[in-house]
Amino acid sequence: MDFFSPGLVAVRKRKKEKAITKRINPEQWFLEQLEAYTQKRATNEKTADCCSESFLQSYAANPGSVSLSNPRVEHVNSCNYCMPRLLRLRESRKAARAFHERIARVTALAVACLVGGFLAATYWDRAHSIPSSESGSLSAHSSVNPIERTLDLTNYATTRGVGDEPAKPPLVLPAAMLHVHIILPPFSEGGKYRILVAHDREGKTALVRANGTAVAKGYTANLDVSFDLRGVKPGNYLLLTELDGQYDYYSYPLKVE
């Protein structure tokens, strides 16, 4: 078979033209063909006219910094040593840039995860923090069976802020580990309550703190809390209750025995 017959040459020419016309950018196609051609003819024989390694690296990093009419650029385009070397330098720079971009993305993601985890942990810690007195109460609760007590505030007048002591006799609790069921005054709201044992009505001298959730049913509301009064000296105190969001305490006389 004659591969150089006019018919086969015409077929190869049409196929070549068809392949080129399919390209969106013919100039880019030409550059790719040139690159493939020069790589095939690559040689390790460096001549005295070849450009220095520093120039090839600089030109690969920033081709626009050197005019195309520069003699060294003209030499690179026609040299079977400089052109392949330039192409290899360019590809290595692309690979290094892609690698650094991946590292930067992974680092940014890792930093974002660390910051997000730190913020979430900080929020959780603040939302679930327990005062030292409560912490001691809970740890003691796990090792000591608490004494069950009920405080009925139904007939106690509620007192806020500074005022006279209620006329009713004080509530009584032993200096022990306690599980206290509290019956709040009539028409008290349900919700989260802070319960304190303190010397003053503002809770500044609180000795014991506890949190509980009151369940309202009809005109009554009840809640359960754990108190560790083992470190509280016998004497007269105030039992303070505060509904979450009110920022003011109701006070009741309390005697620890």
Short mmCIF file of N, CA, C and O in Angstrom, two decimals, residues 7-55:
data_model
loop_
_atom_site.label_atom_id
_atom_site.label_comp_id
_atom_site.label_asym_id
_atom_site.label_seq_id
_atom_site.Cartn_x
_atom_site.Cartn_y
_atom_site.Cartn_z
N GLY A 7 -4.74 10.04 -2.66
CA GLY A 7 -5.99 9.81 -1.93
C GLY A 7 -5.77 9.75 -0.44
O GLY A 7 -6.51 10.36 0.35
N LEU A 8 -4.74 9.01 0.01
CA LEU A 8 -4.47 8.90 1.44
C LEU A 8 -3.98 10.22 2.01
O LEU A 8 -4.32 10.58 3.14
N VAL A 9 -3.18 10.93 1.23
CA VAL A 9 -2.73 12.25 1.71
C VAL A 9 -3.91 13.18 1.90
O VAL A 9 -4.00 13.93 2.87
N ALA A 10 -4.88 13.15 0.98
CA ALA A 10 -6.07 14.01 1.11
C ALA A 10 -6.88 13.62 2.33
O ALA A 10 -7.40 14.48 3.05
N VAL A 11 -7.02 12.30 2.62
CA VAL A 11 -7.78 11.85 3.79
C VAL A 11 -7.10 12.31 5.06
O VAL A 11 -7.74 12.83 5.98
N ARG A 12 -5.73 12.15 5.15
CA ARG A 12 -5.02 12.58 6.34
C ARG A 12 -5.14 14.09 6.52
O ARG A 12 -5.26 14.60 7.63
N LYS A 13 -5.11 14.81 5.43
CA LYS A 13 -5.22 16.27 5.51
C LYS A 13 -6.58 16.68 6.02
O LYS A 13 -6.71 17.56 6.86
N ARG A 14 -7.64 15.98 5.51
CA ARG A 14 -9.00 16.35 5.98
C ARG A 14 -9.16 16.01 7.46
O ARG A 14 -9.78 16.74 8.22
N LYS A 15 -8.62 14.85 7.89
CA LYS A 15 -8.72 14.48 9.30
C LYS A 15 -7.98 15.48 10.17
O LYS A 15 -8.43 15.86 11.24
N LYS A 16 -6.82 15.91 9.69
CA LYS A 16 -6.05 16.88 10.47
C LYS A 16 -6.78 18.20 10.57
O LYS A 16 -6.87 18.82 11.62
N GLU A 17 -7.38 18.65 9.46
CA GLU A 17 -8.13 19.91 9.48
C GLU A 17 -9.35 19.78 10.36
O GLU A 17 -9.73 20.70 11.09
N LYS A 18 -10.00 18.60 10.33
CA LYS A 18 -11.19 18.39 11.16
C LYS A 18 -10.82 18.42 12.64
O LYS A 18 -11.53 18.99 13.46
N ALA A 19 -9.68 17.80 13.00
CA ALA A 19 -9.24 17.80 14.39
C ALA A 19 -8.94 19.20 14.87
O ALA A 19 -9.23 19.58 16.00
N ILE A 20 -8.35 20.01 13.97
CA ILE A 20 -8.01 21.39 14.36
C ILE A 20 -9.28 22.22 14.53
O ILE A 20 -9.42 23.01 15.47
N THR A 21 -10.24 22.06 13.62
CA THR A 21 -11.45 22.90 13.68
C THR A 21 -12.29 22.57 14.89
O THR A 21 -13.10 23.37 15.33
N LYS A 22 -12.10 21.35 15.46
CA LYS A 22 -12.86 21.02 16.66
C LYS A 22 -12.34 21.76 17.86
O LYS A 22 -13.04 21.88 18.86
N ARG A 23 -11.10 22.23 17.80
CA ARG A 23 -10.54 22.98 18.91
C ARG A 23 -11.21 24.34 19.03
O ARG A 23 -11.42 25.02 18.02
N ILE A 24 -11.49 24.72 20.26
CA ILE A 24 -12.08 26.04 20.49
C ILE A 24 -11.06 27.13 20.23
O ILE A 24 -11.37 28.18 19.69
N ASN A 25 -9.77 26.85 20.54
CA ASN A 25 -8.72 27.83 20.41
C ASN A 25 -7.60 27.22 19.57
O ASN A 25 -6.75 26.48 20.07
N PRO A 26 -7.56 27.50 18.26
CA PRO A 26 -6.52 26.93 17.39
C PRO A 26 -5.11 27.30 17.83
O PRO A 26 -4.18 26.52 17.68
N GLU A 27 -4.96 28.49 18.36
CA GLU A 27 -3.63 28.91 18.79
C GLU A 27 -3.13 28.04 19.95
O GLU A 27 -1.96 27.66 20.00
N GLN A 28 -4.07 27.72 20.87
CA GLN A 28 -3.71 26.85 21.96
C GLN A 28 -3.33 25.46 21.46
O GLN A 28 -2.39 24.82 21.93
N TRP A 29 -4.05 25.00 20.44
CA TRP A 29 -3.73 23.70 19.85
C TRP A 29 -2.31 23.72 19.26
O TRP A 29 -1.56 22.78 19.40
N PHE A 30 -1.97 24.81 18.59
CA PHE A 30 -0.64 24.93 17.99
C PHE A 30 0.45 24.88 19.07
O PHE A 30 1.48 24.21 18.92
N LEU A 31 0.18 25.57 20.20
CA LEU A 31 1.17 25.56 21.28
C LEU A 31 1.34 24.17 21.86
O LEU A 31 2.45 23.75 22.20
N GLU A 32 0.22 23.44 21.97
CA GLU A 32 0.31 22.07 22.47
C GLU A 32 1.10 21.19 21.52
O GLU A 32 1.90 20.34 21.94
N GLN A 33 0.88 21.37 20.21
CA GLN A 33 1.63 20.58 19.24
C GLN A 33 3.12 20.92 19.30
O GLN A 33 3.98 20.05 19.21
N LEU A 34 3.39 22.22 19.47
CA LEU A 34 4.78 22.65 19.57
C LEU A 34 5.44 22.05 20.80
O LEU A 34 6.59 21.59 20.76
N GLU A 35 4.71 22.05 21.90
CA GLU A 35 5.25 21.49 23.13
C GLU A 35 5.54 20.00 22.97
O GLU A 35 6.60 19.51 23.36
N ALA A 36 4.59 19.29 22.40
CA ALA A 36 4.80 17.85 22.18
C ALA A 36 5.99 17.62 21.25
O ALA A 36 6.81 16.71 21.45
N TYR A 37 6.12 18.44 20.20
CA TYR A 37 7.20 18.28 19.23
C TYR A 37 8.57 18.51 19.88
O TYR A 37 9.51 17.74 19.71
N THR A 38 8.64 19.59 20.65
CA THR A 38 9.94 19.92 21.27
C THR A 38 10.30 18.90 22.33
O THR A 38 11.49 18.61 22.53
N GLN A 39 9.31 18.36 23.05
CA GLN A 39 9.61 17.36 24.06
C GLN A 39 10.14 16.08 23.41
O GLN A 39 10.99 15.38 23.96
N LYS A 40 9.60 15.75 22.26
CA LYS A 40 10.09 14.56 21.56
C LYS A 40 11.54 14.73 21.13
O LYS A 40 12.30 13.78 21.09
N ARG A 41 11.92 15.95 20.79
CA ARG A 41 13.28 16.21 20.30
C ARG A 41 14.21 16.69 21.41
O ARG A 41 15.26 17.25 21.16
N ALA A 42 13.77 16.51 22.68
CA ALA A 42 14.58 17.01 23.79
C ALA A 42 15.94 16.36 23.82
O ALA A 42 16.10 15.19 23.48
N THR A 43 16.91 17.15 24.23
CA THR A 43 18.28 16.65 24.29
C THR A 43 18.93 17.17 25.56
O THR A 43 18.54 18.21 26.11
N ASN A 44 19.89 16.42 26.05
CA ASN A 44 20.62 16.83 27.25
C ASN A 44 21.91 17.56 26.91
O ASN A 44 22.70 17.87 27.80
N GLU A 45 22.13 17.76 25.65
CA GLU A 45 23.36 18.42 25.22
C GLU A 45 23.19 19.93 25.25
O GLU A 45 22.52 20.52 24.42
N LYS A 46 23.78 20.53 26.26
CA LYS A 46 23.72 21.98 26.42
C LYS A 46 24.91 22.61 25.70
O LYS A 46 26.05 22.21 25.89
N THR A 47 24.61 23.62 24.88
CA THR A 47 25.64 24.30 24.12
C THR A 47 26.04 25.59 24.81
O THR A 47 25.42 26.03 25.78
N ALA A 48 27.05 26.22 24.26
CA ALA A 48 27.52 27.49 24.83
C ALA A 48 26.50 28.60 24.63
O ALA A 48 26.50 29.61 25.36
N ASP A 49 25.63 28.45 23.62
CA ASP A 49 24.63 29.48 23.37
C ASP A 49 23.39 29.33 24.25
O ASP A 49 22.51 30.21 24.24
N CYS A 50 23.27 28.21 24.96
CA CYS A 50 22.07 27.97 25.79
C CYS A 50 21.97 28.98 26.92
O CYS A 50 22.99 29.47 27.44
N CYS A 51 20.73 29.28 27.28
CA CYS A 51 20.47 30.26 28.35
C CYS A 51 20.82 29.65 29.71
O CYS A 51 20.80 28.43 29.89
N SER A 52 21.09 30.54 30.66
CA SER A 52 21.42 30.09 32.01
C SER A 52 20.17 29.54 32.70
O SER A 52 19.03 29.86 32.33
N GLU A 53 20.42 28.72 33.71
CA GLU A 53 19.31 28.12 34.47
C GLU A 53 18.48 29.20 35.17
O GLU A 53 17.26 29.11 35.26
N SER A 54 19.15 30.24 35.66
CA SER A 54 18.43 31.32 36.36
C SER A 54 17.48 32.04 35.40
O SER A 54 16.36 32.41 35.78
N PHE A 55 17.91 32.26 34.16
CA PHE A 55 17.04 32.91 33.19
C PHE A 55 15.84 32.03 32.87
O PHE A 55 14.70 32.50 32.78
#
